[in-house]
Each structure stands twice: as C-alpha cells, then as structure tokens.
Amino acid sequence: MDFLSSIVKTTIPNYLSGLPIPNTFGGWFKLGFTDYLSLIPPTLFTAGAVYTAYVAFCPAAGNSGICRRKIIKRVNNKIRMDEAKVVDMIDIEDISEKAAFCRCWKSKNWPYCDGSHGEHNKECNDNLGPVVVSRKQK
Ligand code: FES
C-alpha cells in the first residue's frame, strides 16, 4: 500500500508540477521543443482517459459512428413472445413458386414478409428486407 500511496501522493504530483505548463496563454508560444515533447505523454494519457470515458458512458449515440458502444436491445418484440426460441419449420415442397420470409421481426404474417419492414426502414433509416426463396424454373 505504501507503494501506491507514494505514487499517488508524491510521484504523480511531482511529475505534474514539473511539467512546463505556462501560466499565461502567451507562454505556450515561448515553450521549447523539449518542453512540447515532455507534454506529449500526459496529453496522450488525458486524451485516452477522456475517450475511454466517452465510449463507456456516451448516451445512446446509436449508429452515429462516433460511439462504438453497442446498445443491445431485443430484436423480437412481438412474435410468439412466450416461447424461448422462435423456430419455424417450412417444408420446401410447400412453397409453390417463391416465398418471402421476414427478417425484420415486424411482420403480422410471421414467418412471411408482409411489407412491415418498409415502415420500419422509413422510421429508422434502416435497410431491412426479406429473404426470398424461389424454386428453380425447370
Ligand atoms: S415484414 Fe419483415 S422483412 Fe418484410
């Protein structure tokens, strides 16, 4: 514990007080090359700490591209909610020519697409769509 205490109470304050941080704005222009070099490590450390805090606590930035934090939400909010896993078995022989299967989980005709993805795409600026299974023409 003495080691940690020494770092926090002595080493870090001594290091910070030794940094060539000027008292005035104009003092930044009077710093030499080695002064700027000595400011690089604490600057990088501070920038990393701020960035890490931003990523960890950023509000729901979603897909803004700035925040990399994944906000994990349920995908299925309406289809057979009482089941642990929604599984559908469809015999390929039962598909006449082609069938469109929902991948957005918004269809009222699950597991088939009913076009509900269009409303979702418009509201969320998304690009969801069905998977279409078709028979080969003989
Ligand atoms: S309704 Fe879900 S993909 Fe079309």
Coordinates of N, CA, C and O and ligand atoms in Angstrom, one line a residue:
M1 N 0.8 -1.2 0.0 CA 0.0 0.0 0.0 C 0.9 1.3 0.0 O 0.4 2.3 -0.5
D2 N 2.0 1.2 0.6 CA 2.9 2.3 0.7 C 3.4 2.7 -0.7 O 3.5 3.9 -1.0
F3 N 3.5 1.7 -1.6 CA 4.0 1.9 -3.0 C 2.9 2.8 -3.7 O 3.2 3.8 -4.3
L4 N 1.6 2.3 -3.6 CA 0.5 3.0 -4.2 C 0.4 4.4 -3.6 O 0.2 5.4 -4.4
S5 N 0.4 4.5 -2.4 CA 0.3 5.8 -1.7 C 1.4 6.7 -2.1 O 1.2 7.9 -2.4
S6 N 2.6 6.2 -2.2 CA 3.7 7.0 -2.7 C 3.5 7.6 -4.1 O 3.8 8.7 -4.4
I7 N 3.0 6.7 -4.9 CA 2.8 7.1 -6.3 C 1.7 8.2 -6.4 O 1.9 9.3 -7.0
V8 N 0.6 8.0 -5.7 CA -0.5 9.0 -5.7 C -0.1 10.3 -5.0 O -0.4 11.4 -5.5
K9 N 0.5 10.2 -3.9 CA 0.8 11.4 -3.1 C 2.1 12.1 -3.5 O 2.2 13.3 -3.2
T10 N 3.0 11.4 -4.0 CA 4.3 12.1 -4.2 C 4.7 12.0 -5.7 O 5.0 13.1 -6.3
T11 N 4.8 10.8 -6.3 CA 5.4 10.7 -7.6 C 4.5 11.5 -8.7 O 5.1 12.3 -9.4
I12 N 3.2 11.2 -8.7 CA 2.4 11.9 -9.7 C 2.4 13.4 -9.5 O 2.6 14.2 -10.5
P13 N 2.1 13.9 -8.3 CA 2.2 15.4 -8.1 C 3.5 16.0 -8.5 O 3.6 17.1 -9.1
N14 N 4.6 15.3 -8.1 CA 6.0 15.8 -8.5 C 6.1 15.9 -10.0 O 6.6 16.8 -10.6
Y15 N 5.6 14.8 -10.7 CA 5.7 14.8 -12.2 C 4.9 15.9 -12.8 O 5.3 16.6 -13.7
L16 N 3.6 16.1 -12.3 CA 2.8 17.1 -12.8 C 3.3 18.5 -12.6 O 3.2 19.4 -13.4
S17 N 3.8 18.7 -11.4 CA 4.4 20.1 -11.1 C 5.6 20.4 -11.9 O 6.0 21.5 -12.1
G18 N 6.3 19.3 -12.4 CA 7.5 19.5 -13.2 C 7.2 19.7 -14.7 O 8.1 20.0 -15.5
L19 N 5.9 19.6 -15.1 CA 5.6 19.8 -16.5 C 5.6 21.3 -16.8 O 5.2 22.1 -16.0
P20 N 6.1 21.6 -18.0 CA 6.3 23.0 -18.4 C 5.0 23.7 -18.9 O 4.8 24.1 -20.0
I21 N 4.0 23.7 -18.0 CA 2.7 24.3 -18.4 C 2.8 25.8 -18.0 O 2.9 26.1 -16.9
P22 N 2.6 26.6 -19.0 CA 2.8 28.1 -18.8 C 1.6 28.6 -18.0 O 0.5 28.1 -18.0
N23 N 1.8 29.7 -17.4 CA 0.7 30.4 -16.6 C -0.2 31.3 -17.5 O -1.3 31.6 -17.1
T24 N 0.4 31.7 -18.6 CA -0.4 32.5 -19.5 C -0.5 31.9 -20.9 O 0.2 31.0 -21.2
F25 N -1.5 32.4 -21.6 CA -1.7 31.9 -23.0 C -0.5 32.1 -23.8 O -0.1 31.3 -24.6
G26 N 0.1 33.3 -23.7 CA 1.3 33.6 -24.4 C 2.5 32.7 -24.1 O 3.4 32.6 -24.9
G27 N 2.5 32.2 -22.9 CA 3.6 31.3 -22.5 C 3.7 30.0 -23.4 O 4.8 29.5 -23.5
W28 N 2.5 29.6 -24.0 CA 2.6 28.4 -24.9 C 3.5 28.7 -26.1 O 4.1 27.8 -26.6
F29 N 3.6 29.9 -26.5 CA 4.5 30.2 -27.6 C 6.0 30.4 -27.3 O 6.8 30.5 -28.2
K30 N 6.2 30.4 -26.0 CA 7.6 30.5 -25.6 C 8.2 29.2 -25.2 O 9.4 29.1 -24.8
L31 N 7.4 28.1 -25.2 CA 7.9 26.8 -24.9 C 8.9 26.3 -26.0 O 8.7 26.6 -27.2
G32 N 9.9 25.6 -25.5 CA 10.8 25.0 -26.5 C 10.4 23.6 -27.0 O 9.4 23.1 -26.5
F33 N 11.2 23.1 -27.9 CA 10.9 21.8 -28.5 C 10.8 20.7 -27.4 O 9.9 19.9 -27.4
T34 N 11.8 20.6 -26.5 CA 11.8 19.6 -25.5 C 10.6 19.8 -24.5 O 10.1 18.8 -23.9
D35 N 10.2 21.0 -24.3 CA 9.0 21.3 -23.4 C 7.8 20.6 -24.0 O 7.0 19.9 -23.4
Y36 N 7.6 20.8 -25.4 CA 6.5 20.2 -26.0 C 6.6 18.7 -26.0 O 5.6 18.0 -25.8
L37 N 7.8 18.2 -26.2 CA 8.0 16.7 -26.1 C 7.6 16.2 -24.7 O 6.9 15.1 -24.7
S38 N 7.9 16.9 -23.7 CA 7.6 16.4 -22.3 C 6.1 16.5 -22.1 O 5.6 15.8 -21.2
L39 N 5.3 17.2 -22.9 CA 3.9 17.3 -22.7 C 3.1 16.2 -23.4 O 1.9 16.1 -23.2
I40 N 3.8 15.5 -24.3 CA 3.1 14.5 -25.1 C 2.5 13.4 -24.3 O 1.4 13.0 -24.4
P41 N 3.3 12.7 -23.4 CA 2.8 11.6 -22.6 C 1.5 12.0 -21.8 O 0.5 11.3 -21.9
P42 N 1.6 13.1 -21.0 CA 0.4 13.4 -20.2 C -0.8 13.8 -21.1 O -2.0 13.5 -20.8
T43 N -0.5 14.4 -22.3 CA -1.6 14.7 -23.2 C -2.2 13.5 -23.8 O -3.5 13.4 -23.8
L44 N -1.4 12.5 -24.2 CA -2.0 11.2 -24.7 C -2.7 10.5 -23.6 O -3.8 9.9 -23.9
F45 N -2.2 10.5 -22.4 CA -2.9 9.8 -21.3 C -4.3 10.5 -21.1 O -5.3 9.8 -20.9
T46 N -4.3 11.8 -21.0 CA -5.6 12.5 -20.8 C -6.5 12.3 -21.9 O -7.7 12.0 -21.7
A47 N -6.1 12.3 -23.1 CA -6.9 12.1 -24.3 C -7.5 10.7 -24.3 O -8.7 10.5 -24.5
G48 N -6.7 9.7 -23.9 CA -7.1 8.3 -23.8 C -8.2 8.1 -22.7 O -9.2 7.4 -22.9
A49 N -7.9 8.8 -21.6 CA -8.9 8.7 -20.5 C -10.2 9.3 -20.9 O -11.3 8.7 -20.6
V50 N -10.2 10.5 -21.5 CA -11.4 11.1 -21.9 C -12.2 10.3 -23.0 O -13.4 10.1 -22.9
Y51 N -11.4 9.8 -23.9 CA -12.0 9.0 -25.0 C -12.7 7.7 -24.4 O -13.8 7.3 -24.7
T52 N -12.0 7.0 -23.5 CA -12.5 5.8 -22.9 C -13.7 6.1 -22.1 O -14.7 5.4 -22.1
A53 N -13.7 7.2 -21.3 CA -14.9 7.6 -20.6 C -16.1 7.9 -21.5 O -17.2 7.6 -21.3
Y54 N -15.8 8.6 -22.6 CA -16.8 8.9 -23.6 C -17.5 7.7 -24.2 O -18.7 7.5 -24.3
V55 N -16.6 6.7 -24.6 CA -17.1 5.5 -25.2 C -17.9 4.7 -24.1 O -19.0 4.1 -24.4
A56 N -17.4 4.7 -22.9 CA -18.1 3.9 -21.9 C -19.5 4.5 -21.4 O -20.4 3.8 -21.2
F57 N -19.5 5.8 -21.4 CA -20.7 6.4 -20.9 C -21.5 7.3 -21.9 O -22.4 8.0 -21.5
C58 N -21.2 7.2 -23.1 CA -21.8 8.0 -24.1 C -23.3 7.7 -24.2 O -23.7 6.5 -24.1
P59 N -24.2 8.7 -24.3 CA -25.6 8.4 -24.4 C -25.9 7.6 -25.7 O -25.0 7.5 -26.5
A60 N -27.1 7.2 -25.8 CA -27.4 6.3 -27.0 C -27.1 7.0 -28.3 O -28.0 7.5 -29.0
A61 N -25.9 6.9 -28.6 CA -25.4 7.5 -29.9 C -25.8 6.6 -31.1 O -25.7 7.1 -32.2
G62 N -26.2 5.4 -30.8 CA -26.6 4.5 -31.8 C -25.6 4.3 -32.9 O -24.5 4.0 -32.7
N63 N -26.1 4.6 -34.2 CA -25.3 4.3 -35.3 C -24.6 5.6 -35.8 O -24.2 5.7 -37.0
S64 N -24.3 6.5 -34.9 CA -23.7 7.8 -35.3 C -22.3 7.6 -35.9 O -21.8 8.4 -36.6
G65 N -21.7 6.5 -35.5 CA -20.4 6.2 -36.0 C -19.3 6.8 -35.0 O -18.2 6.5 -35.1
I66 N -19.7 7.7 -34.1 CA -18.8 8.3 -33.2 C -18.7 7.3 -32.0 O -17.6 7.0 -31.5
C67 N -19.8 6.9 -31.5 CA -19.8 6.0 -30.3 C -19.7 4.6 -30.8 O -20.5 4.1 -31.6
R68 N -18.8 3.8 -30.2 CA -18.6 2.4 -30.6 C -19.3 1.5 -29.7 O -19.3 0.3 -29.8
R69 N -19.9 2.0 -28.7 CA -20.6 1.2 -27.7 C -21.8 0.6 -28.3 O -22.6 1.2 -28.9
K70 N -21.9 -0.7 -28.1 CA -23.1 -1.4 -28.6 C -24.2 -1.3 -27.6 O -24.1 -1.6 -26.5
I71 N -25.3 -0.9 -28.1 CA -26.5 -0.8 -27.3 C -27.4 -2.0 -27.8 O -27.9 -2.0 -28.9
I72 N -27.4 -3.0 -26.9 CA -28.1 -4.2 -27.3 C -29.5 -4.2 -26.8 O -29.8 -4.1 -25.7
K73 N -30.4 -4.3 -27.8 CA -31.8 -4.3 -27.5 C -32.4 -5.6 -28.1 O -31.8 -6.3 -28.9
R74 N -33.6 -5.9 -27.6 CA -34.3 -7.0 -28.2 C -34.6 -6.7 -29.6 O -34.9 -5.6 -30.0
V75 N -34.6 -7.8 -30.5 CA -35.0 -7.6 -31.9 C -36.4 -8.0 -32.0 O -37.2 -7.3 -32.6
N76 N -36.8 -9.1 -31.3 CA -38.2 -9.5 -31.4 C -39.0 -8.9 -30.3 O -38.7 -9.2 -29.1
N77 N -40.0 -8.1 -30.6 CA -40.8 -7.5 -29.6 C -42.3 -7.9 -29.8 O -43.1 -7.3 -29.1
K78 N -42.6 -8.8 -30.7 CA -44.0 -9.1 -30.9 C -44.3 -10.5 -31.3 O -45.4 -11.0 -31.1
I79 N -43.4 -11.3 -31.8 CA -43.7 -12.6 -32.3 C -43.5 -13.7 -31.3 O -42.4 -13.9 -30.8
R80 N -44.6 -14.4 -30.9 CA -44.6 -15.5 -30.0 C -43.6 -15.3 -28.8 O -42.7 -16.0 -28.6
M81 N -43.9 -14.2 -28.1 CA -43.1 -13.8 -27.0 C -43.0 -14.8 -25.9 O -42.1 -14.8 -25.1
D82 N -44.0 -15.7 -25.8 CA -44.0 -16.7 -24.7 C -43.0 -17.9 -25.0 O -42.8 -18.7 -24.1
E83 N -42.4 -17.9 -26.2 CA -41.5 -19.0 -26.5 C -40.1 -18.6 -26.2 O -39.7 -17.5 -26.5
A84 N -39.3 -19.6 -25.8 CA -37.9 -19.3 -25.5 C -37.1 -19.0 -26.8 O -36.1 -18.3 -26.8
K85 N -37.5 -19.7 -27.9 CA -36.8 -19.5 -29.2 C -37.9 -19.7 -30.2 O -38.6 -20.7 -30.2
V86 N -37.9 -18.8 -31.2 CA -38.9 -18.8 -32.2 C -38.3 -19.6 -33.4 O -37.3 -19.1 -34.0
V87 N -38.8 -20.8 -33.6 CA -38.3 -21.6 -34.7 C -39.4 -22.0 -35.6 O -40.5 -22.4 -35.1
D88 N -39.3 -21.9 -36.9 CA -40.3 -22.3 -37.8 C -39.7 -23.3 -38.8 O -38.6 -23.1 -39.3
M89 N -40.4 -24.4 -39.0 CA -40.0 -25.4 -40.0 C -41.0 -25.3 -41.1 O -42.2 -25.4 -41.0
I90 N -40.4 -25.1 -42.3 CA -41.2 -25.0 -43.5 C -40.7 -26.0 -44.5 O -39.5 -26.0 -44.8
D91 N -41.6 -26.8 -45.0 CA -41.2 -27.8 -46.0 C -41.0 -27.1 -47.3 O -42.0 -26.5 -47.8
I92 N -39.9 -27.3 -47.9 CA -39.6 -26.6 -49.2 C -40.7 -27.0 -50.3 O -41.0 -26.3 -51.2
E93 N -41.2 -28.2 -50.1 CA -42.2 -28.7 -51.0 C -43.5 -27.9 -50.9 O -44.3 -27.9 -51.9
D94 N -43.7 -27.2 -49.8 CA -44.9 -26.5 -49.6 C -44.9 -25.1 -50.3 O -45.8 -24.4 -50.3
I95 N -43.7 -24.7 -50.7 CA -43.5 -23.4 -51.3 C -43.8 -23.6 -52.8 O -43.2 -24.4 -53.5
S96 N -44.9 -22.9 -53.3 CA -45.3 -23.1 -54.7 C -44.2 -22.6 -55.7 O -43.6 -23.4 -56.3
E97 N -44.1 -21.3 -55.8 CA -43.1 -20.8 -56.7 C -42.0 -20.0 -56.0 O -40.8 -20.2 -56.2
K98 N -42.4 -19.1 -55.1 CA -41.5 -18.4 -54.2 C -42.2 -17.9 -53.0 O -43.4 -17.7 -53.0
A99 N -41.4 -17.7 -52.0 CA -41.9 -17.1 -50.7 C -40.9 -16.2 -50.1 O -39.7 -16.4 -50.2
A100 N -41.4 -15.1 -49.5 CA -40.6 -14.1 -48.9 C -40.7 -14.2 -47.4 O -41.8 -14.1 -46.8
F101 N -39.6 -14.5 -46.7 CA -39.6 -14.7 -45.3 C -39.0 -13.4 -44.6 O -38.0 -12.8 -45.0
C102 N -39.8 -13.1 -43.5 CA -39.4 -11.9 -42.8 C -38.1 -12.0 -42.1 O -37.8 -13.1 -41.5
R103 N -37.3 -11.0 -42.1 CA -36.1 -10.9 -41.3 C -36.1 -9.7 -40.4 O -35.1 -9.4 -39.7
C104 N -37.2 -8.9 -40.4 CA -37.2 -7.7 -39.6 C -38.0 -8.0 -38.3 O -37.9 -7.1 -37.4
W105 N -38.6 -9.1 -38.1 CA -39.4 -9.4 -36.9 C -40.6 -8.5 -36.7 O -41.0 -8.3 -35.6
K106 N -41.1 -7.9 -37.7 CA -42.2 -6.9 -37.6 C -43.4 -7.4 -38.3 O -44.5 -6.8 -38.2
S107 N -43.3 -8.5 -39.0 CA -44.4 -9.0 -39.9 C -45.6 -9.4 -39.0 O -45.4 -10.1 -37.9
K108 N -46.8 -9.2 -39.5 CA -48.0 -9.7 -38.8 C -48.4 -11.0 -39.4 O -49.4 -11.6 -39.0
N109 N -47.6 -11.5 -40.4 CA -47.9 -12.8 -41.0 C -46.7 -13.7 -40.9 O -46.2 -14.3 -41.8
W110 N -46.0 -13.6 -39.7 CA -44.8 -14.4 -39.5 C -45.0 -15.9 -39.8 O -46.1 -16.4 -39.6
P111 N -44.1 -16.5 -40.4 CA -42.7 -16.1 -40.8 C -42.6 -15.4 -42.1 O -41.5 -15.1 -42.6
Y112 N -43.7 -15.1 -42.8 CA -43.7 -14.5 -44.1 C -43.6 -13.0 -44.0 O -44.2 -12.4 -43.1
C113 N -43.0 -12.4 -44.9 CA -42.9 -10.9 -45.0 C -44.3 -10.4 -45.4 O -44.9 -10.9 -46.3
D114 N -44.7 -9.3 -44.7 CA -45.9 -8.7 -45.2 C -45.7 -7.2 -45.5 O -46.6 -6.4 -45.7
G115 N -44.4 -6.8 -45.7 CA -44.1 -5.5 -46.0 C -43.9 -4.5 -44.9 O -43.6 -3.4 -45.0
S116 N -44.0 -5.0 -43.7 CA -43.9 -4.2 -42.5 C -42.5 -3.6 -42.4 O -42.2 -2.6 -41.7
H117 N -41.5 -4.2 -43.0 CA -40.1 -3.7 -42.9 C -40.0 -2.3 -43.6 O -39.2 -1.5 -43.2
G118 N -40.9 -2.0 -44.5 CA -40.9 -0.7 -45.2 C -41.1 0.4 -44.2 O -40.4 1.4 -44.2
E119 N -42.1 0.2 -43.3 CA -42.4 1.3 -42.3 C -41.2 1.4 -41.4 O -40.8 2.6 -41.0
H120 N -40.7 0.3 -41.0 CA -39.5 0.3 -40.1 C -38.4 1.0 -40.7 O -37.7 1.9 -40.1
N121 N -38.1 0.7 -42.0 CA -37.0 1.3 -42.7 C -37.1 2.8 -42.8 O -36.2 3.6 -42.7
K122 N -38.4 3.2 -43.0 CA -38.6 4.7 -43.2 C -38.4 5.4 -41.8 O -37.8 6.4 -41.8
E123 N -38.9 4.8 -40.7 CA -38.8 5.4 -39.4 C -37.3 5.4 -38.9 O -36.9 6.4 -38.3
C124 N -36.6 4.3 -39.2 CA -35.3 4.2 -38.6 C -34.1 4.4 -39.6 O -33.0 4.2 -39.2
N125 N -34.5 4.8 -40.8 CA -33.4 4.9 -41.8 C -32.6 3.6 -41.9 O -31.4 3.6 -42.0
D126 N -33.3 2.5 -41.9 CA -32.7 1.2 -42.0 C -32.9 0.6 -43.4 O -33.5 1.2 -44.3
N127 N -32.3 -0.6 -43.6 CA -32.4 -1.2 -44.9 C -32.8 -2.7 -44.8 O -32.3 -3.5 -45.6
L128 N -33.7 -3.0 -43.9 CA -34.1 -4.4 -43.7 C -35.0 -4.8 -44.9 O -35.7 -4.1 -45.5
G129 N -35.0 -6.1 -45.1 CA -35.8 -6.7 -46.1 C -35.9 -8.2 -45.9 O -35.2 -8.8 -45.1
P130 N -36.8 -8.9 -46.7 CA -37.0 -10.3 -46.5 C -35.9 -11.1 -47.2 O -35.2 -10.6 -48.0
V131 N -35.9 -12.4 -47.0 CA -35.2 -13.3 -47.8 C -36.2 -14.0 -48.7 O -37.2 -14.5 -48.2
V132 N -36.0 -14.0 -49.9 CA -36.9 -14.6 -50.9 C -36.4 -16.0 -51.3 O -35.2 -16.1 -51.8
V133 N -37.2 -17.0 -51.1 CA -36.8 -18.4 -51.5 C -37.7 -18.7 -52.8 O -38.9 -18.5 -52.7
S134 N -37.0 -19.1 -53.8 CA -37.7 -19.4 -55.0 C -37.3 -20.8 -55.6 O -36.1 -21.2 -55.4
R135 N -38.2 -21.4 -56.3 CA -37.9 -22.6 -57.0 C -37.2 -22.3 -58.3 O -37.5 -21.4 -59.0
K136 N -36.2 -23.2 -58.6 CA -35.6 -23.1 -60.0 C -36.7 -23.5 -61.0 O -37.5 -24.4 -60.8
Q137 N -36.6 -22.7 -62.1 CA -37.5 -23.0 -63.2 C -37.0 -24.1 -64.0 O -35.8 -24.1 -64.3
K138 N -37.8 -25.1 -64.2 CA -37.3 -26.3 -64.9 C -37.6 -26.2 -66.4 O -38.4 -25.6 -66.9
Ligands
FES1 S1 -42.0 -7.7 -42.9 FE1 -40.2 -8.3 -42.1 S2 -38.9 -8.4 -43.8 FE2 -40.7 -7.8 -44.6

